[in-house]
Structures are given as C-alpha cells and as structure tokens.
Short mmCIF file of C-alpha atoms and ligand atoms in Angstrom, two decimals:
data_model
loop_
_atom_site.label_atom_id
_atom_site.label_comp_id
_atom_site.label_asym_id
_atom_site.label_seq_id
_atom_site.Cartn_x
_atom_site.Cartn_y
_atom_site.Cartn_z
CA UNK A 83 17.88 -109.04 70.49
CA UNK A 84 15.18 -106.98 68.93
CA UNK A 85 16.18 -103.73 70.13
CA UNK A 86 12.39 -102.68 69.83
CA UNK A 87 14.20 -98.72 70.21
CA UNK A 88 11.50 -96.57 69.45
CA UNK A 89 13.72 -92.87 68.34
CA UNK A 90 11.23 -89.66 68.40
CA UNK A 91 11.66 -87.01 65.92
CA UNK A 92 14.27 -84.83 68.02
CA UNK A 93 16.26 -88.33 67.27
CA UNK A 94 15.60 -89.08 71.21
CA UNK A 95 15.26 -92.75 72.62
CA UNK A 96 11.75 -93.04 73.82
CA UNK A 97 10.02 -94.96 76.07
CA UNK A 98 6.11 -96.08 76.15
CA UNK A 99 5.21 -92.68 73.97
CA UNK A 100 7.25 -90.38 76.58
CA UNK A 101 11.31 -88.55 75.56
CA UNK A 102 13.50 -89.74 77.98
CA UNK A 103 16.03 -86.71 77.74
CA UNK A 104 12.44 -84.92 78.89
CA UNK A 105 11.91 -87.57 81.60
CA UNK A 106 15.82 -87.16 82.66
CA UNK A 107 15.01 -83.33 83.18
CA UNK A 108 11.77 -83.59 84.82
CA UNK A 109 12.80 -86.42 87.15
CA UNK A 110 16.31 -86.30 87.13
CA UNK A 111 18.69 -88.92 87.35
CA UNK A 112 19.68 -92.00 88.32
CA UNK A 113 15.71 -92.85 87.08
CA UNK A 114 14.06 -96.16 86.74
CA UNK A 115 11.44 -95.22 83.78
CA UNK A 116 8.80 -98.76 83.56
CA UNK A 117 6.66 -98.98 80.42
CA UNK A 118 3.03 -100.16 81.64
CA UNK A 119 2.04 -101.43 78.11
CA UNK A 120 4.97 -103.43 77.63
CA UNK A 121 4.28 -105.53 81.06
CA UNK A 122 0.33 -105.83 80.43
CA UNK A 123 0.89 -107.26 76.61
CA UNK A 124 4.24 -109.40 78.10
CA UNK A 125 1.59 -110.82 80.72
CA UNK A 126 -0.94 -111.48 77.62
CA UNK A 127 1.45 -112.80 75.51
CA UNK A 128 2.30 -115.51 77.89
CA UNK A 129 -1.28 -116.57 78.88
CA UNK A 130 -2.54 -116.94 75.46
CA UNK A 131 0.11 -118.83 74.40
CA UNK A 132 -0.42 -121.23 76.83
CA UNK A 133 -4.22 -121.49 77.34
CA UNK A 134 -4.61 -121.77 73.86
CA UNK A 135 -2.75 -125.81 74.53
CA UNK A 136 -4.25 -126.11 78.35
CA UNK A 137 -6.71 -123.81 79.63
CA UNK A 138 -6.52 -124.96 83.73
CA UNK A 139 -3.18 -122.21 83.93
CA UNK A 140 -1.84 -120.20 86.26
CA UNK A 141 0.85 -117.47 85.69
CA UNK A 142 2.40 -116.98 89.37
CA UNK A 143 4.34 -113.43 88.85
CA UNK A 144 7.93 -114.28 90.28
CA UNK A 145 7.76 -110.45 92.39
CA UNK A 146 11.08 -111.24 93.46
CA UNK A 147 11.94 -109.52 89.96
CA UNK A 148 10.35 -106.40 90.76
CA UNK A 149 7.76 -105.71 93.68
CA UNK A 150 7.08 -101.96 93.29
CA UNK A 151 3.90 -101.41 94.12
CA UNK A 152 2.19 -99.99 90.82
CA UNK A 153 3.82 -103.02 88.79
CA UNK A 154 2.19 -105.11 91.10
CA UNK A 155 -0.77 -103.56 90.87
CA UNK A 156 -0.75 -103.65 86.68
CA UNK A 157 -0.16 -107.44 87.46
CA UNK A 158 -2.90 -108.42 89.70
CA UNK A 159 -5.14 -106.61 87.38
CA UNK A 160 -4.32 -108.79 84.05
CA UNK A 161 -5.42 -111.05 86.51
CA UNK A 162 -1.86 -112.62 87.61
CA UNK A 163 -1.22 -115.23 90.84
CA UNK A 164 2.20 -114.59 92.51
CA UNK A 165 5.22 -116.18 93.73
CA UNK A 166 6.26 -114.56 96.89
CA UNK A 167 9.60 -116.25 98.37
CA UNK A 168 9.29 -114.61 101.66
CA UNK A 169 6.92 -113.01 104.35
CA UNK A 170 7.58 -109.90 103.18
CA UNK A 171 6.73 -110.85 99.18
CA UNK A 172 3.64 -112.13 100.71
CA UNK A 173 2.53 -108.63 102.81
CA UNK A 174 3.46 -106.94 99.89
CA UNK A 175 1.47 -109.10 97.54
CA UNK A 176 -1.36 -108.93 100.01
CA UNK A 177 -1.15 -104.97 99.99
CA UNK A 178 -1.23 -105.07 96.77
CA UNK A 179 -4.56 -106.22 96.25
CA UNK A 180 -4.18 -110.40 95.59
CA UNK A 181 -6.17 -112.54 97.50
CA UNK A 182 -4.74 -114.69 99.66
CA UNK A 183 -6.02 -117.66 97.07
CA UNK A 184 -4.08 -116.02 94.31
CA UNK A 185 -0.60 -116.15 96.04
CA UNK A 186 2.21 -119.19 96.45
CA UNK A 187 4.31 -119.04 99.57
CA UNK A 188 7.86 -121.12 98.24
CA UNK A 189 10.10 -120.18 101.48
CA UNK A 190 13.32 -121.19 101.70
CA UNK A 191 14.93 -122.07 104.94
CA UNK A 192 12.29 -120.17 106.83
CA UNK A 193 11.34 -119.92 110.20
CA UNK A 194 8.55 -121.39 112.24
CA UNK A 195 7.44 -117.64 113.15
CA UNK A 196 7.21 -116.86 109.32
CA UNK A 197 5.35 -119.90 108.47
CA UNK A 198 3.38 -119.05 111.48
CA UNK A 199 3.05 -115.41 109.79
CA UNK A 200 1.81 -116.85 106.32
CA UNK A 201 -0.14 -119.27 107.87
CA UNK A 202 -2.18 -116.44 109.57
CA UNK A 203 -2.78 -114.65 105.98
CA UNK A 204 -4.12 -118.07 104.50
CA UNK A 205 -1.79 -118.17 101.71
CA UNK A 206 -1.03 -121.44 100.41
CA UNK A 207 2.90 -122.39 101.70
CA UNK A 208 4.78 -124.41 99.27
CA UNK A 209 7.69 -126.47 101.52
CA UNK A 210 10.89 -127.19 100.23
CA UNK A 211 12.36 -129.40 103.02
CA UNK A 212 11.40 -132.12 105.54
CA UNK A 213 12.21 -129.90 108.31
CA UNK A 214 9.78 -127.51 107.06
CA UNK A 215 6.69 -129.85 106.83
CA UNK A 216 7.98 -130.94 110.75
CA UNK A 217 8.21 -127.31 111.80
CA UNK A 218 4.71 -126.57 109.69
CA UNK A 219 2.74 -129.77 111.95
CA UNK A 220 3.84 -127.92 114.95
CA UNK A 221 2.59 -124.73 114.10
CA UNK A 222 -0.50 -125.31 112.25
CA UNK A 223 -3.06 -127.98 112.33
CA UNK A 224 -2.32 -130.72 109.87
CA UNK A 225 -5.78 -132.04 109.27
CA UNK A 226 -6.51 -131.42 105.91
CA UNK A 227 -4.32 -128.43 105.39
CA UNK A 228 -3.32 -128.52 102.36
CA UNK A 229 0.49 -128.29 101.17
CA UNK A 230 2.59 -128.48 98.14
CA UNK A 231 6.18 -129.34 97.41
CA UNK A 232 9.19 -128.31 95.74
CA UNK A 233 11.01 -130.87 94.25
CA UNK A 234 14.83 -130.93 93.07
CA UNK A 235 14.43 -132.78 89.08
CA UNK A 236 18.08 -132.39 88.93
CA UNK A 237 18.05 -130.63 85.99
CA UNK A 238 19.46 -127.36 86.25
CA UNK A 239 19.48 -124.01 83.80
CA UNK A 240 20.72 -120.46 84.17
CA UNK A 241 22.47 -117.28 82.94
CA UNK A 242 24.90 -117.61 85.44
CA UNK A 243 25.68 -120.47 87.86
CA UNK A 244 24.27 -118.44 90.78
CA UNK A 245 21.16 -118.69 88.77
CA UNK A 246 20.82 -122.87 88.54
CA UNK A 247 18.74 -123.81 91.31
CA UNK A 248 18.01 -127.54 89.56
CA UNK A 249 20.90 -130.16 89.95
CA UNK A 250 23.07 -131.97 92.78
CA UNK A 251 25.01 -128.20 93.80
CA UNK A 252 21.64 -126.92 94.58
CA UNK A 253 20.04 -125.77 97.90
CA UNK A 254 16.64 -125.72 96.85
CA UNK A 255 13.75 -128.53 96.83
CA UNK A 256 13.87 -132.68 98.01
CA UNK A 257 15.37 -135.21 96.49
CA UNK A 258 13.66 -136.76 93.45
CA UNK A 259 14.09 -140.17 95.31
CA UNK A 260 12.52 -139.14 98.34
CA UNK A 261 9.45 -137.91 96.79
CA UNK A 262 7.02 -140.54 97.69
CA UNK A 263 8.31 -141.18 100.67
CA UNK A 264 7.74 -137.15 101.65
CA UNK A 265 4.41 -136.89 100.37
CA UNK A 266 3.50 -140.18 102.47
CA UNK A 267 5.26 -138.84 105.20
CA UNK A 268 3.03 -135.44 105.09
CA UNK A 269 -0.51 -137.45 104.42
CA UNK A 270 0.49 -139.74 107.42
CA UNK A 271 1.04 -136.79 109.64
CA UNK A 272 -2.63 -135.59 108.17
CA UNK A 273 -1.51 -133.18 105.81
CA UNK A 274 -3.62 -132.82 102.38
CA UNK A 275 -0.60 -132.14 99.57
CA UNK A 276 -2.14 -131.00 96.54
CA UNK A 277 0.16 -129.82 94.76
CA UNK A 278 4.51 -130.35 93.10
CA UNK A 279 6.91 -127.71 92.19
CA UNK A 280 9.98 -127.01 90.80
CA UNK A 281 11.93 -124.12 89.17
CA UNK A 282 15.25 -125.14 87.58
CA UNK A 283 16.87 -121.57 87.14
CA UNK A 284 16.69 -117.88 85.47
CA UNK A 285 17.41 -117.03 82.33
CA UNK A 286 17.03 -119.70 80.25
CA UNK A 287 16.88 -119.12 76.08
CA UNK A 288 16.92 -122.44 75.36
CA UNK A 289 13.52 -124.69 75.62
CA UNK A 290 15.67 -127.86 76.21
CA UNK A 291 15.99 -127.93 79.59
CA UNK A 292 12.45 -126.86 80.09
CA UNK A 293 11.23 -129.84 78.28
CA UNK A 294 13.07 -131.94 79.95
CA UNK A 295 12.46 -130.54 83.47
CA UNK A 296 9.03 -130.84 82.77
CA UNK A 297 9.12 -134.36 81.60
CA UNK A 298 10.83 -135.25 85.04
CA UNK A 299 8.72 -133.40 87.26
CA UNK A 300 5.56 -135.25 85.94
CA UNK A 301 7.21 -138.79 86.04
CA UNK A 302 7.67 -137.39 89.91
CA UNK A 303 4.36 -136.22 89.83
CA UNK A 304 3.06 -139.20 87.96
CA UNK A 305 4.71 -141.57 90.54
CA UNK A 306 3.79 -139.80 93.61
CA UNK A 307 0.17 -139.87 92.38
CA UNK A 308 0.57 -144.02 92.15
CA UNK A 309 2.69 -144.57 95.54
CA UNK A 310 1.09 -141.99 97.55
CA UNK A 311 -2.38 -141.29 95.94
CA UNK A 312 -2.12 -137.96 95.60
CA UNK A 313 -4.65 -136.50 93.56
CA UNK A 314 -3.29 -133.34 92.11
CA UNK A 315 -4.53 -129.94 92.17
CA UNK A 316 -1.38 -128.11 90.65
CA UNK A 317 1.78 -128.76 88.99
CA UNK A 318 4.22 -125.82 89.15
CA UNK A 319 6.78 -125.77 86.25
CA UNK A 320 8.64 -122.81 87.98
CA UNK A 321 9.83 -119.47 86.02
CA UNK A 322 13.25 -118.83 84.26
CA UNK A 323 12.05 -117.85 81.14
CA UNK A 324 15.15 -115.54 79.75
CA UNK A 325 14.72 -112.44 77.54
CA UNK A 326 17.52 -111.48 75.62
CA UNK A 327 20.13 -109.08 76.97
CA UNK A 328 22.92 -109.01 73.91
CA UNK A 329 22.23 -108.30 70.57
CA UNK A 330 22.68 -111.98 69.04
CA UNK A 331 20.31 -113.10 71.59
CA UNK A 332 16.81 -114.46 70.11
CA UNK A 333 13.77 -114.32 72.17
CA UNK A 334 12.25 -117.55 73.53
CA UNK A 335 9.76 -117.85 71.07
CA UNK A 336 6.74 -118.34 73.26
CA UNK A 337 3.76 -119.29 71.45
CA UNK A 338 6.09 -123.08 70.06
CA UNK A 339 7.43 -123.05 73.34
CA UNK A 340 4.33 -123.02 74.88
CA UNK A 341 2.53 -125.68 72.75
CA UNK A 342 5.67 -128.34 73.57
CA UNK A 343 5.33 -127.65 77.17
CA UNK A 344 1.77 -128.36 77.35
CA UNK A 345 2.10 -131.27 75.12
CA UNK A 346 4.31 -133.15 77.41
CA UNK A 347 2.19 -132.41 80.43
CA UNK A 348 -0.68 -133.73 78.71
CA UNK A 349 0.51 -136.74 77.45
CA UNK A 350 1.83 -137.24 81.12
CA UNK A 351 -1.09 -136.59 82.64
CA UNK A 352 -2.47 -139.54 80.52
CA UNK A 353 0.59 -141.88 81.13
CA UNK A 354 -0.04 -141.30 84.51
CA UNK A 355 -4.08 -141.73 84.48
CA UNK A 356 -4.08 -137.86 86.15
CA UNK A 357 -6.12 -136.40 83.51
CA UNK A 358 -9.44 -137.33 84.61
CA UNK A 359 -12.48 -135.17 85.27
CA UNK A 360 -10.66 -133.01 87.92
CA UNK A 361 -7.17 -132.23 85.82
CA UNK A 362 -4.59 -130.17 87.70
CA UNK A 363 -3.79 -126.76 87.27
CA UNK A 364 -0.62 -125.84 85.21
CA UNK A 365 1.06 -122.86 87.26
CA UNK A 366 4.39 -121.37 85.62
CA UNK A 367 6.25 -118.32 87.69
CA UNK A 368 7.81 -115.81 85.25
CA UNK A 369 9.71 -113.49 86.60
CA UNK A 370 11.87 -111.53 84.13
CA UNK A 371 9.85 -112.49 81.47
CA UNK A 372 7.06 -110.52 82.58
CA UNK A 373 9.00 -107.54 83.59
CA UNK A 374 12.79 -107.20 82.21
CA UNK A 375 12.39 -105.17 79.04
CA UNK A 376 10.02 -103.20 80.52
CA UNK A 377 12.30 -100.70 82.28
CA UNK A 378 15.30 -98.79 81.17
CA UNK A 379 17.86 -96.72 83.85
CA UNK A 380 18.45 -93.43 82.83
CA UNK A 381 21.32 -92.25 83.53
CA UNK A 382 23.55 -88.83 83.40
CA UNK A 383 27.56 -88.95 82.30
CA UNK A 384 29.71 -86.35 84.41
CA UNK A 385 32.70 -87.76 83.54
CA UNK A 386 34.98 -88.51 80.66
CA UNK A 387 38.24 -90.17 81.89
CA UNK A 388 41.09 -90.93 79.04
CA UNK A 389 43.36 -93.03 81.47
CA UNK A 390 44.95 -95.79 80.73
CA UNK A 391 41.69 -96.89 79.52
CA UNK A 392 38.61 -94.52 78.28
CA UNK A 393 36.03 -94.30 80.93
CA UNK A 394 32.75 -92.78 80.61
CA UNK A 395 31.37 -92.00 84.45
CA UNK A 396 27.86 -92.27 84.92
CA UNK A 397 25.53 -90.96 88.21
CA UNK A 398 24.51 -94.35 89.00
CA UNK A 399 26.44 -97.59 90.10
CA UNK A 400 26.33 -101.03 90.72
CA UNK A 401 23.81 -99.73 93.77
CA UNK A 402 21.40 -98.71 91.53
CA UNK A 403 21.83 -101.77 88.75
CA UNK A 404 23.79 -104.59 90.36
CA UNK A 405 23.28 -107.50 87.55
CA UNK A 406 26.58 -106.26 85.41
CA UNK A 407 28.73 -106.12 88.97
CA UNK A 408 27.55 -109.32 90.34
CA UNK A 409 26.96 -112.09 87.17
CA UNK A 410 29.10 -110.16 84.49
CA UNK A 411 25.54 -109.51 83.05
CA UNK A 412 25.22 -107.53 79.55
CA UNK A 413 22.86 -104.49 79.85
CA UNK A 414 22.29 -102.43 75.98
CA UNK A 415 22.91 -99.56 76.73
CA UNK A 416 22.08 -96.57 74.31
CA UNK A 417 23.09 -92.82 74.23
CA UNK A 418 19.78 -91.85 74.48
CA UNK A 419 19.48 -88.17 73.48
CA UNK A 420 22.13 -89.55 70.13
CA UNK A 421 19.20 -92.74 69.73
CA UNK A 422 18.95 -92.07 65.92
CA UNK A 423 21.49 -94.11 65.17
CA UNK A 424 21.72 -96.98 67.75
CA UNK A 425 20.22 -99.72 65.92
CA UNK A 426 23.08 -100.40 63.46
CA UNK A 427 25.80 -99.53 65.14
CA UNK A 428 28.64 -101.78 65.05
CA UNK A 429 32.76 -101.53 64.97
CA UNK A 430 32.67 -100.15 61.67
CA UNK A 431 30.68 -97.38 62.07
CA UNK A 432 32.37 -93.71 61.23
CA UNK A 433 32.58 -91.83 64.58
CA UNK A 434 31.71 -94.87 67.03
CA UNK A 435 34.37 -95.63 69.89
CA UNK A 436 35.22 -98.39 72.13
CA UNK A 437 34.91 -97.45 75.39
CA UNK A 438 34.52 -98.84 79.32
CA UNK A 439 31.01 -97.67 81.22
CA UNK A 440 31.54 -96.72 85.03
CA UNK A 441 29.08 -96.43 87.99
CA UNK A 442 29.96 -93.98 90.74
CA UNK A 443 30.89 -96.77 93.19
CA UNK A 444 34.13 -96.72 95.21
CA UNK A 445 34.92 -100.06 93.38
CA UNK A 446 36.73 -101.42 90.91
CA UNK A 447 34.20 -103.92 89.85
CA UNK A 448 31.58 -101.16 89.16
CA UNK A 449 30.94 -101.31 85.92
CA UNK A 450 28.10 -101.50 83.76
CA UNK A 451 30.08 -102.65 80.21
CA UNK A 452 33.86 -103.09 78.66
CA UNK A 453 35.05 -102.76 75.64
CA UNK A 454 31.63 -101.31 74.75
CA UNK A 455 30.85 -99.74 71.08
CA UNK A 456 29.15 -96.10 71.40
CA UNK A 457 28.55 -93.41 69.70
CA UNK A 458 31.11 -90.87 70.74
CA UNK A 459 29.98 -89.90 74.24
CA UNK A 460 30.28 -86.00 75.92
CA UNK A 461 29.63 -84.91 79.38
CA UNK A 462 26.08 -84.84 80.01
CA UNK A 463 24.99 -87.21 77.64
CA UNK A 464 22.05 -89.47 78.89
CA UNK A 465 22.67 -93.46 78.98
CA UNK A 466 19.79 -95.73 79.17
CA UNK A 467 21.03 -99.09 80.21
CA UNK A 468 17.98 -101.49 78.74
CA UNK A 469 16.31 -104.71 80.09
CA UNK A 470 16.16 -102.97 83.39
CA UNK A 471 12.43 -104.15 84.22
CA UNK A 472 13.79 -107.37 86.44
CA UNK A 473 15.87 -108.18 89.08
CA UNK A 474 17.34 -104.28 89.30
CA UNK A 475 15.35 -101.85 91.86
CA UNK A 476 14.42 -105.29 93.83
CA UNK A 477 18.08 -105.55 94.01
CA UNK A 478 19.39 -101.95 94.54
CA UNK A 479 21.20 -100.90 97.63
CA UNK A 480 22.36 -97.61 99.49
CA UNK A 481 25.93 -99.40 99.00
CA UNK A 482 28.50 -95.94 99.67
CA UNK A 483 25.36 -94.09 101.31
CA UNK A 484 23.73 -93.06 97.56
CA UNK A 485 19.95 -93.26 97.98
CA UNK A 486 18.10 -95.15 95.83
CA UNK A 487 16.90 -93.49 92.46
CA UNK A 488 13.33 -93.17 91.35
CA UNK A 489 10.58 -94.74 89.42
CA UNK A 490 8.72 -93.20 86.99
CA UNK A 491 5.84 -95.50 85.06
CA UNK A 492 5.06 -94.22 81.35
CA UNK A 493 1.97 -95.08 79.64
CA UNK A 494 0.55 -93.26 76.63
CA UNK A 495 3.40 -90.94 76.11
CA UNK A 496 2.25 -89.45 79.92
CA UNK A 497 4.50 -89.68 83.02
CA UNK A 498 3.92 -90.37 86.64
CA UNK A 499 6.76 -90.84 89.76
CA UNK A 500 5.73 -94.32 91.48
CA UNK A 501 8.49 -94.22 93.79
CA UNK A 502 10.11 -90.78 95.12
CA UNK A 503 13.85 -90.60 95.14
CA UNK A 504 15.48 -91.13 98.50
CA UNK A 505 16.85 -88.34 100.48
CA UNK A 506 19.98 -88.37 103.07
CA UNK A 507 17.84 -88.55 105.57
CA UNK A 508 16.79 -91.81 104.21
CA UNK A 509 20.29 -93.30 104.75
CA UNK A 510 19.63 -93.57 108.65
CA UNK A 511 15.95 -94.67 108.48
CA UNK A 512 15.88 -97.16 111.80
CA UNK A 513 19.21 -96.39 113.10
CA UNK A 514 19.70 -95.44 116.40
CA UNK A 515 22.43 -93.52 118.24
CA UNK A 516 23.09 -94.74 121.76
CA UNK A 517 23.05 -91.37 124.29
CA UNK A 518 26.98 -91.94 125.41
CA UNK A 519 27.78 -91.37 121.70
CA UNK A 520 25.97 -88.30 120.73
CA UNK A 521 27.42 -85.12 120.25
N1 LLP B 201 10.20 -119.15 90.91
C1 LLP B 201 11.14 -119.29 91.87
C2 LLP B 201 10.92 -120.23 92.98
C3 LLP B 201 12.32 -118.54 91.78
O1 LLP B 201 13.26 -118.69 92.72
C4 LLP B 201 12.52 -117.63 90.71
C5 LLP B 201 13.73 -116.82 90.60
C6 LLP B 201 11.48 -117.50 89.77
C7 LLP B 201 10.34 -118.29 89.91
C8 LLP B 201 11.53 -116.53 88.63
O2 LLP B 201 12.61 -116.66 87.78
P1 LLP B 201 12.63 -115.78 86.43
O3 LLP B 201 11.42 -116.17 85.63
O4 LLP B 201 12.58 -114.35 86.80
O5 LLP B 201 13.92 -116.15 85.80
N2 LLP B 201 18.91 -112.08 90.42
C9 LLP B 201 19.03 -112.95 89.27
C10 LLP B 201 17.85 -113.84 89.11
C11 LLP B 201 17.55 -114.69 90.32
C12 LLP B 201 16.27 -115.46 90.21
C13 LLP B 201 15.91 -116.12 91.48
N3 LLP B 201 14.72 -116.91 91.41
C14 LLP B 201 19.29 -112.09 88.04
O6 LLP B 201 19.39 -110.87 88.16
O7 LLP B 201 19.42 -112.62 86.94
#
C-alpha cells in the first residue's frame, strides 16, 4: 500500500491540505473527513486510462459505496453515470443532479411497485431475473422499451466470500446457458434489450479474473447478438476494482489494466462482427475505487485497558465503520497527532507496541484491528482508521443507540461539515408510541 500519509510540520497526519487533530477539535469526533481532490483525480485516473484504448465508455459510480450527497455531487460533475441498486439509489441519484439518461437501475429481487417507481423516473432498469422481465411486461409497456441484463459468467472474485457475486453460490444475474433463450424471450414479448451486464465481485487486486470475466461475458454477448440479433448498445463489465487496504498490498495498476481490458473487448467485438459503425458502449461501475482512500475516520481514544490483553478504546465502533466487524477487513490505522513516524513503522521499531483496537460497541466482535503495531498510544490520542471513503457511512448504523458521526469534505487545506452529526433525538426519528403506553 502506498500510504500516500501526507505529515504537516506540527508532525500531524493531514488530510487534502487540512490538520486533522484541528479537524478533530473543530468537528469533534467520531468524524468522517472526505478528500474532494483525491475522488475527482481517482475518477480521472480511471477514464483516461480507459478512453485512451476505447473511447465509447461509461464509468457508472457504484453509490452503493458512498451516496452522501456532496460526493455525489463531485461525481456527476467529472461527468460520472451511476449504478443505483435500489429505488432509493435512484431518488438519490436523481436529487443529486444526474439525468435520468445517466443512471443504471440493477435491482435485485425487487418489487413490481419499485420497478413501477423507476419506471416513472425514466431510468434505464437493468433485470437480473426472468421473473423480473414478467413482472416489468405487466407494469410497463413492452413495445420498444428498452432493457438490459445481468448475466451470471460464473466467474467469481472478492475480498471476502460475501463479496463474490460471479459463480454457481451466487444470487445475482441468469444463467449463462439461458442467455439467448432470455433475450428471445424479452424481444418476443416486444421488449428492445440493448444492453448485458455483469459484476463478478468487490475487491479484486488481481486483473485475472477480470480478463477472464470479460472474455466470457462477450462470448455471451457475442452469442446472444448471433441467436437473438441483438444489436448492442452497452456492455457492462461491472465494478470490483480493489484498492489496497494492508501495507503489502499493490494497487491495481490501472492504466495496463485498462489497455488488456479493452483489448479483449475489441477483439471480441470483431470475433463477433459487433464492431461495426454503431459499436457499443463500454460501461464499468467502480465503486471503491472511486471513493475508498478518499476518507479517513477520525477517531478519539478514552480508554487504555491492560487486561488480559492491551486494549486501546476508541469513540467509535463497528456502527460507525462496520467492514473490520463484518469481513475481518484491515483498516491502516495511524496515530494521527504522532503521524511523523507512521510510514516505517514496523515490529522493530524502539517504542512501538502491539496492541488490540476497540470500538465502543457492547460486543465482543467490535474491533477495528489485533495484534496491531502502534506507536505507543495515551488517552486522547486521535486514530485515523484509512481507506474509509467506501462502503463505511453507506454502511453505518445507530447499532446501541450511538448516532451516526459526521462528514466533513476537505479541499485546499479548507473545511466544510456535509453531513451534521446526529443528535438523540435522531434515535426515534419515525417511531411512534401507541397512547396506552405513554407515560
Ligand atoms: N456494480 C454492482 C452491481 C455491485 O453490486 C457493486 C458492489 C459494484 C458495482 C461496485 O463494486 P466495487 O467497485 O465498489 O467493488 N460492502 C462490501 C462491498 C460490497 C459490494 C457490493 N456490490 C465491502 O465493504 O467491501
């Protein structure tokens, strides 16, 4: 992992040209600090890798990863499509400021009154089951409405097996050996599919199974053009591209990456005659990629705890960050107001202890690292847990009734809250005490 820790001169971690001990004071903590630079030249680096190889590409933003409004915004003005996996991706998206044209619909197991609802926005809807496409012809016109699929290439990828959503175990997409037979299925009924996708899983290093998702998914493609005549308007290769967490991680090296992708959809597209005049658009849906090392978590230590293990208690749990809880992710974390000296730490270094990292949760599973090397740690040190960009305030909870932290977006060393903190009072937004049971 590049560590890419930029340490001010008061030897203070810093974050997009702002000193997060400063940041932890003015906003407090449990804080979600996002660096707008980092996402706008993550979103760059991306699309000229890969329009420099094909230039008919889409990036769909995966918002799953992170739907606060402002990054959103910073998206949709590099000029980013989205992938929104349910109605409520889609208002937000909508909100937002993408036009419906701009935005994928890829539901899973919905409802015929949320395809009815995404329907009514005119986003396209991308189906991922043959009950779908029956439910869709009874709530929509089929003539000519145009549809896309998502398609299972049994190849499968992923951090964590929660993450594979390619292969035989997985819920998502139709069978590779129905394929033909769907999109015949969905012309005959008078549909106008236009378009095949697939994502194969989330944090993926490795380019291998990439490649060879995409080879599959354009012999698919390439087949279901022949059987069905289906004249493509997009191929979706799906997100998944990882960042690295741990230290002897290596980034995906993007611009290589890139070029090998697009040379095996090209020289499909010409196995397969598809690359006439009209070629179809290559769409990829980065989530993390765009977004994960754009964020840190601050937070505060109250607690030192020599048991029969040494603890170091932090403000925030596996509410606020749930990765570490839930996949046995690894989060860097770095003292940040002791930063001067966090790149080489290791073992070996004088004055550096082994220690365990708890949340504040009333669990024993809260943790946010084992066995982890620090700099020797005091109450009121300031942690920032890194790679906190993705898949971390989308996945927060008021789990033990702790409101959720707040966001703070940094650019040019100035500071700006994007999402309050919540208050008690937020804890019973909705709920509703029948009269028998007040007090
Ligand atoms: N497209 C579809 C249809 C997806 O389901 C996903 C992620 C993506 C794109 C974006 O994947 P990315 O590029 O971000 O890897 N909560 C997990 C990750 C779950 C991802 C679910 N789908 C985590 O914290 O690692």
């Amino acid at each position: 992992m590049d560590l890419n820790l930029k340490v001010n001169q008061k030897g203070h971690m810093d974050i997009g040209g702002a000193d997060t001990v400063e940041l932890a004071e003015e906003y407090g903590t449990p804080l979600y600090v996002i660096d707008e630079d980092r996402i706008r030249d993550n979103y760059k680096r991306v699309y000229n890798a890969f329009t420099k190889y094909y230039s008919d590409f889409k990036i769909l933003y995966a918002c799953k990863a992170n739907t606060n409004l402002s990054v959103m915004r910073i998206l949709e003005e590099e000029g980013s499509c989205v992938d929104a996996v349910s109605p409520g991706e889609v208002y937000t998206s909508l909100k937002t400021g993408f036009s419906p044209d701009r935005i994928l619909f890829t539901g899973n197991n919905v409802t015929n009154e949320e395809l009815k609802y995404v329907d009514g926005t005119g986003v396209r809807i991308n189906l991922d089951s043959i009950s779908q496409l029956k439910r869709l012809s009874k709530v929509v016109d089929p003539e000519g409405y145009k549809i896309s699929f998502r398609v299972n290439p049994m190849v499968g990828a992923g951090h964590h097996e929660h993450c594979i959503t390619g292969g035989e175990m997985s819920k998502f997409g139709i069978k590779e050996s129905e394929a033909v037979e769907v999109y015949q299925m969905a012309k005959d009924m008078g549909f106008n599919p236009i378009g095949m996708h697939t994502h194969i899983g989330s944090g993926i290093l490795d380019p291998e199974p990439f490649k060879l998702a995409t080879t599959v998914l354009m012999d698919i493609a390439g087949k279901v053009a022949q059987g069905a005549d289906i004249d493509f308007e997009f191929l979706d290769l799906g997100g998944g591209l990882g960042i690295p967490y741990e230290p002897e991680e290596n980034l995906l090296d993007i611009d290589p990456f890139a070029e090998e992708i697009t040379g095996i959809f090209k020289s499909k597209l010409s196995e397969y005659g598809m690359d006439g005049a009209k070629k179809p658009y290559m769409y990829i849906e980065p989530g993390r990629y765009l977004v994960g090392d754009a964020a840190i978590l601050l937070s505060r230590v109250n607690t030192i705890k020599e048991s029969y293990r040494k603890f170091i208690g932090v403000d925030s749990g596996f509410n606020t960050l749930l990765r570490p809880a839930m996949y046995g992710s690894y989060h860097h974390i770095v003292v940040a107001n002791k930063a001067k000296d966090a790149k080489e730490i290791n073992e070996n270094t004088p004055g550096v202890e082994k220690i365990d990292v708890a949340g504040n949760v009333c669990e024993s599973g809260d943790l946010f690292a084992r066995d982890r090397i620090l700099p020797k740690v005091e109450e009121g040190d300031l942690l920032a847990i890194m790679n906190a960009g993705a898949y971390s305030f989308s996945m927060a909870s008021q789990y033990n009734s702790r409101p959720r932290p707040a966001e703070v977006l940094v650019s040019d060393g100035k500071s700006e809250i994007i999402r309050e903190r919540e208050t008690y009072e937020d804890l019973y937004n909705n709920q509703i005490v029948p009269k028998r049971l007040e007090k």
